[in-house]
Short mmCIF file of C-alpha atoms in Angstrom, two decimals:
data_model
loop_
_atom_site.label_atom_id
_atom_site.label_comp_id
_atom_site.label_asym_id
_atom_site.label_seq_id
_atom_site.Cartn_x
_atom_site.Cartn_y
_atom_site.Cartn_z
CA UNK A 1 141.94 127.88 65.98
CA UNK A 2 144.42 129.23 63.46
CA UNK A 3 145.50 132.61 64.79
CA UNK A 4 146.60 133.91 61.39
CA UNK A 5 143.21 133.11 59.85
CA UNK A 6 141.35 134.65 62.80
CA UNK A 7 143.39 137.86 62.66
CA UNK A 8 143.25 138.22 58.88
CA UNK A 9 139.51 137.58 58.66
CA UNK A 10 138.86 139.82 61.67
CA UNK A 11 140.89 142.73 60.30
CA UNK A 12 139.38 142.47 56.82
CA UNK A 13 135.89 142.11 58.33
CA UNK A 14 136.51 145.18 60.48
CA UNK A 15 137.67 147.22 57.49
CA UNK A 16 134.62 146.11 55.50
CA UNK A 17 132.40 147.09 58.47
CA UNK A 18 134.04 150.54 58.63
CA UNK A 19 133.63 151.14 54.89
CA UNK A 20 130.02 149.94 54.87
CA UNK A 21 129.25 152.15 57.88
CA UNK A 22 130.70 155.12 56.02
CA UNK A 23 128.62 154.22 52.94
CA UNK A 24 125.32 153.66 54.78
CA UNK A 25 125.53 156.17 57.63
CA UNK A 26 127.87 158.74 56.12
CA UNK A 27 126.54 158.89 52.56
CA UNK A 28 123.23 157.09 51.85
CA UNK A 29 121.42 157.90 55.11
CA UNK A 30 123.41 160.98 56.15
CA UNK A 31 120.25 163.05 56.62
CA UNK A 32 118.49 160.36 58.66
CA UNK A 33 121.02 159.42 61.35
CA UNK A 34 122.82 161.85 63.65
CA UNK A 35 126.42 162.37 62.61
CA UNK A 36 129.31 162.11 65.06
CA UNK A 37 131.68 164.98 65.65
CA UNK A 38 134.38 164.94 63.03
CA UNK A 39 137.61 164.38 64.88
CA UNK A 40 140.46 161.94 64.54
CA UNK A 41 139.65 160.51 67.99
CA UNK A 42 136.02 159.88 67.04
CA UNK A 43 137.03 158.12 63.84
CA UNK A 44 139.62 156.08 65.73
CA UNK A 45 137.00 154.82 68.16
CA UNK A 46 134.57 154.03 65.34
CA UNK A 47 137.33 152.12 63.54
CA UNK A 48 138.28 150.23 66.71
CA UNK A 49 134.61 149.33 67.21
CA UNK A 50 134.47 148.01 63.65
CA UNK A 51 137.63 145.95 64.18
CA UNK A 52 136.17 144.54 67.38
CA UNK A 53 133.06 143.48 65.50
CA UNK A 54 135.18 141.93 62.73
CA UNK A 55 137.07 139.89 65.34
CA UNK A 56 133.79 138.92 67.03
CA UNK A 57 132.32 137.52 63.81
CA UNK A 58 135.63 135.90 62.84
CA UNK A 59 135.84 134.18 66.23
CA UNK A 60 132.29 132.82 65.98
CA UNK A 61 132.88 131.56 62.44
CA UNK A 62 136.21 129.90 63.19
CA UNK A 63 135.83 128.64 66.73
CA UNK A 64 132.17 127.68 67.00
CA UNK A 65 130.58 127.41 63.58
CA UNK A 66 133.40 126.40 61.20
CA UNK A 67 131.98 128.70 58.51
CA UNK A 68 134.18 128.74 55.45
CA UNK A 69 132.04 129.83 52.49
CA UNK A 70 130.65 133.19 51.47
CA UNK A 71 127.08 131.83 51.27
CA UNK A 72 127.10 130.30 54.74
CA UNK A 73 128.90 133.37 56.09
CA UNK A 74 126.22 135.62 54.61
CA UNK A 75 123.39 133.58 56.11
CA UNK A 76 124.97 133.53 59.56
CA UNK A 77 125.85 137.22 59.19
CA UNK A 78 122.22 138.10 58.49
CA UNK A 79 121.12 136.37 61.70
CA UNK A 80 123.90 138.00 63.73
CA UNK A 81 123.00 141.38 62.20
CA UNK A 82 119.35 140.91 63.08
CA UNK A 83 120.05 140.15 66.74
CA UNK A 84 122.77 142.81 67.14
CA UNK A 85 120.52 145.38 65.46
CA UNK A 86 117.54 144.50 67.65
CA UNK A 87 119.67 144.47 70.80
CA UNK A 88 121.21 147.87 70.09
CA UNK A 89 118.01 149.54 68.94
CA UNK A 90 115.80 148.33 71.79
CA UNK A 91 118.22 150.05 74.16
CA UNK A 92 118.24 153.16 71.97
CA UNK A 93 114.45 153.26 71.98
CA UNK A 94 114.44 153.00 75.77
CA UNK A 95 117.15 155.57 76.48
CA UNK A 96 117.41 158.12 73.67
CA UNK A 97 114.34 160.35 73.31
CA UNK A 98 114.96 161.25 69.64
CA UNK A 99 114.94 157.62 68.44
CA UNK A 100 111.69 156.61 66.78
CA UNK A 101 110.42 153.13 65.98
CA UNK A 102 110.86 153.87 62.26
CA UNK A 103 114.49 154.95 62.75
CA UNK A 104 115.19 151.86 64.85
CA UNK A 105 113.61 149.58 62.21
CA UNK A 106 115.71 151.20 59.47
CA UNK A 107 118.84 150.72 61.57
CA UNK A 108 118.00 147.04 62.14
CA UNK A 109 117.63 146.62 58.37
CA UNK A 110 120.98 148.32 57.76
CA UNK A 111 122.58 146.13 60.43
CA UNK A 112 121.28 143.00 58.70
CA UNK A 113 122.58 144.10 55.29
CA UNK A 114 125.98 145.18 56.61
CA UNK A 115 126.53 142.06 58.70
CA UNK A 116 125.42 139.84 55.81
CA UNK A 117 128.19 141.36 53.68
CA UNK A 118 130.74 141.27 56.52
CA UNK A 119 129.83 137.63 57.23
CA UNK A 120 130.20 136.69 53.55
CA UNK A 121 133.66 138.27 53.40
CA UNK A 122 134.82 136.59 56.60
CA UNK A 123 133.42 133.22 55.48
CA UNK A 124 135.18 133.59 52.13
CA UNK A 125 138.48 134.43 53.79
CA UNK A 126 138.15 131.46 56.14
CA UNK A 127 137.58 129.17 53.17
CA UNK A 128 140.49 130.55 51.16
CA UNK A 129 142.93 130.39 54.08
CA UNK A 130 141.51 127.13 55.42
#
């Protein structure tokens, strides 16, 4: 695995994840999803979570799947987003009383869209740096 490619794709993927999260959860669906406390520590942890996810997708694409195009990255990203969204929301449905099936389904859909875009960006970067 090329460390430079992994790091670059992971960082860019994480930044794209952060920006898409801000767009979807902080602007488009701000009245639907609970908002975190606004503090620099909260935003740091959200950003670190996004970077972690960017590195996770980058690692899968480089080490296991050899994904190096935007189209293939988007397809794999949609599948990853589906499973991550289902995983996360099944636990939310079980443990958080305010979560409804409709809210969970919306969040799964958002997860699919976001990870499709993140996957396309990471696949594109892998192909360009290849």
